[in-house]
Amino acid sequence: MLQKFPAFAGVKGPVVVIVMDGYGIPKHEVGSAIDAARKPTLDRLFAECPNIRLRAHGTAVGMPSDDDMGNSEVGHNAIGAGQVYAQGAALVANAIAEGVIWQGEAWQQIVAGAKAGANGKAGVLHFIGLFSDGNVHSHIDHLKAMVVRAKEEGVATVRIHALLDGRDVPETSALDYVVPFEAFLQDISRDGFDARIASGGGRQTITMDRYDANWPMVARGWRTHVLGEGPQFANATEAVH
């Protein structure tokens, strides 16, 4: 729990929390839209009222490391919490490191289903999610850990549906993740184990509709991931090229 700020006794009456997405305090005035803007109310508040600068990224807001940027979701989770607690990606990383995730009912059910198969056919374990190391909503190392664990637990076939990022990581950076990951899959796919990227697409282009309730986008994902419709490629690297 954070310690009370000793120089401020508090205020009487209600406290209003105002969230201004995109506002930051720059290190330098040159090139800063914040400093160049006319904002008399904010300038007065900074000049006359108690204030303190807070870090909005990294371990200060529960991200795994100080190299991880914050975003609006991270900030909204942290504001008013009164303590630093692990955010989503950190929670998953901790659960993997401690082995807790493998004991969960969900993991055990999907592994058992993949091993048992259905209708006389061998089972397949499918993974779908954001494919990057952005560490806000996901991290590619989590996926690697699950693929490795699936093999260790006797799953024979894994198929991955990779939703490329370009938001929490640089645009056009897909190959930085696809190429080494396919090398990882090739290396682990032996001794009766077969893991491949089966389908994919770009974030906010297919499946991952965060803002607009864009059902055609979701439908494209369904047709691609479930029905296997769309252009065919030998591998994900070729598809990106």
mmCIF file of C-alpha atoms in Angstrom:
data_model
loop_
_atom_site.group_PDB
_atom_site.id
_atom_site.type_symbol
_atom_site.label_atom_id
_atom_site.label_comp_id
_atom_site.label_asym_id
_atom_site.label_seq_id
_atom_site.Cartn_x
_atom_site.Cartn_y
_atom_site.Cartn_z
ATOM 1 C CA MET A 1 0.000 0.000 0.000
ATOM 2 C CA LEU A 2 1.303 3.478 -0.854
ATOM 3 C CA GLN A 3 2.165 5.790 2.022
ATOM 4 C CA LYS A 4 0.101 8.935 2.588
ATOM 5 C CA PHE A 5 1.695 12.093 1.202
ATOM 6 C CA PRO A 6 2.765 13.943 4.394
ATOM 7 C CA ALA A 7 2.684 17.479 2.967
ATOM 8 C CA PHE A 8 -0.989 17.345 2.001
ATOM 9 C CA ALA A 9 -3.699 16.953 4.640
ATOM 10 C CA GLY A 10 -6.453 16.319 2.124
ATOM 11 C CA VAL A 11 -9.576 18.246 1.196
ATOM 12 C CA LYS A 12 -13.126 18.445 2.482
ATOM 13 C CA GLY A 13 -15.912 17.383 0.201
ATOM 14 C CA PRO A 14 -15.905 15.238 -2.935
ATOM 15 C CA VAL A 15 -12.806 14.600 -5.020
ATOM 16 C CA VAL A 16 -13.109 14.508 -8.802
ATOM 17 C CA VAL A 17 -10.781 12.321 -10.846
ATOM 18 C CA ILE A 18 -10.354 13.694 -14.370
ATOM 19 C CA VAL A 19 -8.695 11.495 -16.990
ATOM 20 C CA MET A 20 -7.164 13.245 -19.998
ATOM 21 C CA ASP A 21 -6.033 10.593 -22.442
ATOM 22 C CA GLY A 22 -2.908 11.493 -24.348
ATOM 23 C CA TYR A 23 -1.689 14.180 -21.948
ATOM 24 C CA GLY A 24 1.907 13.890 -20.812
ATOM 25 C CA ILE A 25 4.526 16.092 -19.185
ATOM 26 C CA PRO A 26 7.503 16.360 -21.547
ATOM 27 C CA LYS A 27 11.126 16.613 -20.528
ATOM 28 C CA HIS A 28 11.778 19.427 -22.989
ATOM 29 C CA GLU A 29 9.630 22.313 -24.201
ATOM 30 C CA VAL A 30 10.966 22.184 -27.757
ATOM 31 C CA GLY A 31 8.542 20.308 -29.976
ATOM 32 C CA SER A 32 6.032 19.811 -27.164
ATOM 33 C CA ALA A 33 2.400 20.332 -28.148
ATOM 34 C CA ILE A 34 1.517 20.444 -24.448
ATOM 35 C CA ASP A 35 3.817 23.385 -23.770
ATOM 36 C CA ALA A 36 2.808 25.186 -26.963
ATOM 37 C CA ALA A 37 -0.928 24.918 -26.300
ATOM 38 C CA ARG A 38 -2.987 27.651 -24.650
ATOM 39 C CA LYS A 39 -4.315 26.046 -21.479
ATOM 40 C CA PRO A 40 -4.936 28.737 -18.828
ATOM 41 C CA THR A 41 -6.862 26.465 -16.461
ATOM 42 C CA LEU A 42 -4.188 23.795 -16.359
ATOM 43 C CA ASP A 43 -1.435 26.400 -16.093
ATOM 44 C CA ARG A 44 -3.201 27.955 -13.096
ATOM 45 C CA LEU A 45 -3.734 24.600 -11.406
ATOM 46 C CA PHE A 46 -0.082 23.673 -11.793
ATOM 47 C CA ALA A 47 1.008 27.083 -10.499
ATOM 48 C CA GLU A 48 -1.346 27.369 -7.509
ATOM 49 C CA CYS A 49 -2.282 23.847 -6.402
ATOM 50 C CA PRO A 50 -0.290 20.967 -4.908
ATOM 51 C CA ASN A 51 0.790 18.583 -7.639
ATOM 52 C CA ILE A 52 3.278 15.825 -8.259
ATOM 53 C CA ARG A 53 4.475 14.010 -11.347
ATOM 54 C CA LEU A 54 3.806 10.294 -11.583
ATOM 55 C CA ARG A 55 5.295 7.687 -13.865
ATOM 56 C CA ALA A 56 2.673 6.195 -16.164
ATOM 57 C CA HIS A 57 4.702 3.296 -17.542
ATOM 58 C CA GLY A 58 6.723 0.311 -16.423
ATOM 59 C CA THR A 59 6.818 -1.158 -12.947
ATOM 60 C CA ALA A 60 5.280 2.000 -11.436
ATOM 61 C CA VAL A 61 1.922 0.956 -12.899
ATOM 62 C CA GLY A 62 2.331 -2.805 -12.626
ATOM 63 C CA MET A 63 3.932 -3.581 -15.975
ATOM 64 C CA PRO A 64 6.593 -6.310 -16.070
ATOM 65 C CA SER A 65 9.550 -3.967 -16.678
ATOM 66 C CA ASP A 66 10.381 -0.281 -17.050
ATOM 67 C CA ASP A 67 10.855 -0.841 -20.780
ATOM 68 C CA ASP A 68 7.100 -1.404 -21.123
ATOM 69 C CA MET A 69 5.096 1.641 -22.127
ATOM 70 C CA GLY A 70 1.796 2.496 -20.541
ATOM 71 C CA ASN A 71 -1.447 3.173 -22.336
ATOM 72 C CA SER A 72 -4.943 4.315 -21.481
ATOM 73 C CA GLU A 73 -6.031 0.899 -20.209
ATOM 74 C CA VAL A 74 -2.996 0.572 -17.965
ATOM 75 C CA GLY A 75 -3.561 4.057 -16.583
ATOM 76 C CA HIS A 76 -7.263 3.500 -15.983
ATOM 77 C CA ASN A 77 -6.496 0.346 -14.008
ATOM 78 C CA ALA A 78 -3.870 2.089 -11.889
ATOM 79 C CA ILE A 79 -5.614 5.401 -11.134
ATOM 80 C CA GLY A 80 -6.951 5.501 -7.609
ATOM 81 C CA ALA A 81 -5.813 1.969 -6.751
ATOM 82 C CA GLY A 82 -3.627 3.201 -3.901
ATOM 83 C CA GLN A 83 -1.081 0.498 -4.629
ATOM 84 C CA VAL A 84 0.968 -0.980 -7.437
ATOM 85 C CA TYR A 85 -0.464 -4.264 -8.622
ATOM 86 C CA ALA A 86 0.424 -6.489 -11.547
ATOM 87 C CA GLN A 87 -1.388 -5.681 -14.784
ATOM 88 C CA GLY A 88 -2.652 -8.322 -17.215
ATOM 89 C CA ALA A 89 0.568 -9.341 -18.970
ATOM 90 C CA ALA A 90 2.481 -9.428 -15.695
ATOM 91 C CA LEU A 91 -0.209 -11.598 -14.100
ATOM 92 C CA VAL A 92 0.110 -14.132 -16.911
ATOM 93 C CA ALA A 93 3.911 -14.095 -16.743
ATOM 94 C CA ASN A 94 3.779 -14.707 -12.993
ATOM 95 C CA ALA A 95 1.267 -17.532 -13.404
ATOM 96 C CA ILE A 96 3.517 -19.206 -15.979
ATOM 97 C CA ALA A 97 6.674 -18.751 -13.896
ATOM 98 C CA GLU A 98 4.995 -20.218 -10.818
ATOM 99 C CA GLY A 99 3.254 -23.000 -12.759
ATOM 100 C CA VAL A 100 -0.165 -21.928 -11.512
ATOM 101 C CA ILE A 101 -1.625 -21.577 -14.996
ATOM 102 C CA TRP A 102 -1.086 -25.257 -15.779
ATOM 103 C CA GLN A 103 -3.142 -26.250 -12.739
ATOM 104 C CA GLY A 104 -6.150 -24.210 -13.843
ATOM 105 C CA GLU A 105 -9.328 -25.937 -14.954
ATOM 106 C CA ALA A 106 -9.352 -24.194 -18.344
ATOM 107 C CA TRP A 107 -5.844 -25.351 -19.282
ATOM 108 C CA GLN A 108 -6.455 -28.895 -18.122
ATOM 109 C CA GLN A 109 -9.725 -29.113 -20.052
ATOM 110 C CA ILE A 110 -8.318 -27.919 -23.373
ATOM 111 C CA VAL A 111 -5.282 -30.196 -23.088
ATOM 112 C CA ALA A 112 -7.476 -33.189 -22.255
ATOM 113 C CA GLY A 113 -9.770 -32.380 -25.176
ATOM 114 C CA ALA A 114 -6.873 -32.038 -27.610
ATOM 115 C CA LYS A 115 -5.410 -35.361 -26.504
ATOM 116 C CA ALA A 116 -8.735 -37.202 -26.646
ATOM 117 C CA GLY A 117 -9.866 -35.936 -30.045
ATOM 118 C CA ALA A 118 -13.409 -36.434 -31.327
ATOM 119 C CA ASN A 119 -15.303 -38.471 -33.926
ATOM 120 C CA GLY A 120 -12.324 -40.700 -34.474
ATOM 121 C CA LYS A 121 -10.043 -37.783 -35.331
ATOM 122 C CA ALA A 122 -6.965 -36.646 -33.461
ATOM 123 C CA GLY A 123 -7.420 -33.503 -31.429
ATOM 124 C CA VAL A 124 -5.820 -30.151 -32.193
ATOM 125 C CA LEU A 125 -5.000 -27.439 -29.670
ATOM 126 C CA HIS A 126 -5.648 -23.952 -31.083
ATOM 127 C CA PHE A 127 -4.232 -20.674 -29.792
ATOM 128 C CA ILE A 128 -5.454 -17.267 -30.966
ATOM 129 C CA GLY A 129 -4.322 -13.889 -29.719
ATOM 130 C CA LEU A 130 -2.256 -10.757 -30.133
ATOM 131 C CA PHE A 131 1.112 -11.716 -31.611
ATOM 132 C CA SER A 132 3.820 -9.385 -30.277
ATOM 133 C CA ASP A 133 5.912 -8.526 -27.250
ATOM 134 C CA GLY A 134 3.994 -5.313 -26.559
ATOM 135 C CA ASN A 135 3.393 -6.605 -23.015
ATOM 136 C CA VAL A 136 0.201 -4.572 -22.617
ATOM 137 C CA HIS A 137 -2.362 -7.154 -23.697
ATOM 138 C CA SER A 138 -0.025 -10.059 -24.426
ATOM 139 C CA HIS A 139 3.555 -11.218 -24.856
ATOM 140 C CA ILE A 140 4.784 -13.698 -27.419
ATOM 141 C CA ASP A 141 6.792 -15.483 -24.715
ATOM 142 C CA HIS A 142 3.485 -16.522 -23.109
ATOM 143 C CA LEU A 143 2.530 -18.261 -26.351
ATOM 144 C CA LYS A 144 5.905 -19.996 -26.547
ATOM 145 C CA ALA A 145 5.507 -21.249 -22.991
ATOM 146 C CA MET A 146 2.072 -22.685 -23.780
ATOM 147 C CA VAL A 147 3.312 -24.427 -26.925
ATOM 148 C CA VAL A 148 6.205 -25.984 -24.993
ATOM 149 C CA ARG A 149 3.904 -27.066 -22.182
ATOM 150 C CA ALA A 150 1.389 -28.555 -24.616
ATOM 151 C CA LYS A 151 4.122 -30.753 -26.065
ATOM 152 C CA GLU A 152 5.282 -31.774 -22.597
ATOM 153 C CA GLU A 153 1.731 -32.820 -21.703
ATOM 154 C CA GLY A 154 1.353 -35.028 -24.763
ATOM 155 C CA VAL A 155 -0.580 -32.840 -27.197
ATOM 156 C CA ALA A 156 0.389 -33.886 -30.718
ATOM 157 C CA THR A 157 -0.862 -30.980 -32.841
ATOM 158 C CA VAL A 158 -0.971 -27.234 -32.187
ATOM 159 C CA ARG A 159 -2.270 -24.573 -34.539
ATOM 160 C CA ILE A 160 -1.766 -20.850 -33.955
ATOM 161 C CA HIS A 161 -3.928 -18.022 -35.271
ATOM 162 C CA ALA A 162 -1.676 -14.982 -35.046
ATOM 163 C CA LEU A 163 -3.221 -11.519 -34.809
ATOM 164 C CA LEU A 164 -0.433 -9.138 -35.772
ATOM 165 C CA ASP A 165 -0.036 -6.026 -33.642
ATOM 166 C CA GLY A 166 1.340 -2.764 -35.049
ATOM 167 C CA ARG A 167 -0.104 -0.691 -32.216
ATOM 168 C CA ASP A 168 1.698 -1.648 -29.014
ATOM 169 C CA VAL A 169 4.742 -2.309 -31.219
ATOM 170 C CA PRO A 170 5.930 -0.466 -34.356
ATOM 171 C CA GLU A 171 3.864 -0.631 -37.520
ATOM 172 C CA THR A 172 5.179 -3.022 -40.195
ATOM 173 C CA SER A 173 7.104 -4.969 -37.533
ATOM 174 C CA ALA A 174 5.293 -8.282 -38.134
ATOM 175 C CA LEU A 175 8.310 -10.094 -39.570
ATOM 176 C CA ASP A 176 10.334 -9.244 -36.462
ATOM 177 C CA TYR A 177 8.022 -11.660 -34.649
ATOM 178 C CA VAL A 178 6.914 -14.086 -37.349
ATOM 179 C CA VAL A 179 10.367 -15.131 -38.600
ATOM 180 C CA PRO A 180 11.924 -16.101 -35.229
ATOM 181 C CA PHE A 181 8.666 -17.653 -34.043
ATOM 182 C CA GLU A 182 8.417 -19.899 -37.081
ATOM 183 C CA ALA A 183 12.028 -20.931 -36.443
ATOM 184 C CA PHE A 184 11.003 -21.797 -32.872
ATOM 185 C CA LEU A 185 8.072 -23.865 -34.174
ATOM 186 C CA GLN A 186 10.284 -25.688 -36.651
ATOM 187 C CA ASP A 187 12.745 -26.538 -33.901
ATOM 188 C CA ILE A 188 10.107 -27.866 -31.501
ATOM 189 C CA SER A 189 8.109 -29.780 -34.147
ATOM 190 C CA ARG A 190 9.709 -33.188 -33.807
ATOM 191 C CA ASP A 191 9.195 -36.442 -31.916
ATOM 192 C CA GLY A 192 5.601 -36.628 -33.159
ATOM 193 C CA PHE A 193 4.765 -33.004 -32.329
ATOM 194 C CA ASP A 194 3.501 -30.620 -35.028
ATOM 195 C CA ALA A 195 3.007 -26.895 -34.346
ATOM 196 C CA ARG A 196 2.355 -24.283 -37.032
ATOM 197 C CA ILE A 197 0.810 -20.877 -37.666
ATOM 198 C CA ALA A 198 -2.465 -21.765 -39.373
ATOM 199 C CA SER A 199 -4.022 -18.348 -39.969
ATOM 200 C CA GLY A 200 -3.775 -14.731 -38.986
ATOM 201 C CA GLY A 201 -4.290 -11.120 -39.877
ATOM 202 C CA GLY A 202 -3.760 -7.581 -38.689
ATOM 203 C CA ARG A 203 -5.129 -6.133 -35.498
ATOM 204 C CA GLN A 204 -8.172 -3.926 -36.191
ATOM 205 C CA THR A 205 -8.398 -5.584 -39.620
ATOM 206 C CA ILE A 206 -9.466 -9.080 -38.701
ATOM 207 C CA THR A 207 -11.076 -10.500 -35.539
ATOM 208 C CA MET A 208 -9.692 -7.965 -33.038
ATOM 209 C CA ASP A 209 -12.311 -5.224 -33.133
ATOM 210 C CA ARG A 210 -11.798 -3.152 -30.004
ATOM 211 C CA TYR A 211 -13.726 0.013 -30.707
ATOM 212 C CA ASP A 212 -16.376 -0.105 -33.409
ATOM 213 C CA ALA A 213 -18.569 -3.191 -32.884
ATOM 214 C CA ASN A 214 -17.521 -4.006 -36.443
ATOM 215 C CA TRP A 215 -19.194 -7.357 -36.998
ATOM 216 C CA PRO A 216 -17.921 -7.740 -40.587
ATOM 217 C CA MET A 217 -14.411 -7.637 -39.098
ATOM 218 C CA VAL A 218 -15.329 -10.385 -36.651
ATOM 219 C CA ALA A 219 -16.968 -12.351 -39.478
ATOM 220 C CA ARG A 220 -13.751 -12.162 -41.527
ATOM 221 C CA GLY A 221 -11.942 -13.659 -38.576
ATOM 222 C CA TRP A 222 -14.471 -16.474 -38.218
ATOM 223 C CA ARG A 223 -14.217 -17.377 -41.883
ATOM 224 C CA THR A 224 -10.428 -17.262 -41.764
ATOM 225 C CA HIS A 225 -9.669 -19.001 -38.465
ATOM 226 C CA VAL A 226 -12.564 -21.475 -38.295
ATOM 227 C CA LEU A 227 -13.501 -22.182 -41.912
ATOM 228 C CA GLY A 228 -10.032 -21.767 -43.403
ATOM 229 C CA GLU A 229 -11.205 -19.388 -46.113
ATOM 230 C CA GLY A 230 -8.876 -16.894 -47.759
ATOM 231 C CA PRO A 231 -5.557 -16.852 -49.623
ATOM 232 C CA GLN A 232 -3.283 -19.807 -48.889
ATOM 233 C CA PHE A 233 0.455 -19.565 -48.194
ATOM 234 C CA ALA A 234 3.238 -22.009 -47.399
ATOM 235 C CA ASN A 235 3.977 -20.231 -44.126
ATOM 236 C CA ALA A 236 3.299 -17.014 -42.244
ATOM 237 C CA THR A 237 6.516 -15.373 -43.409
ATOM 238 C CA GLU A 238 5.426 -15.789 -47.020
ATOM 239 C CA ALA A 239 1.973 -14.445 -46.139
ATOM 240 C CA VAL A 240 3.409 -11.248 -44.645
ATOM 241 C CA HIS A 241 5.678 -10.700 -47.638
#
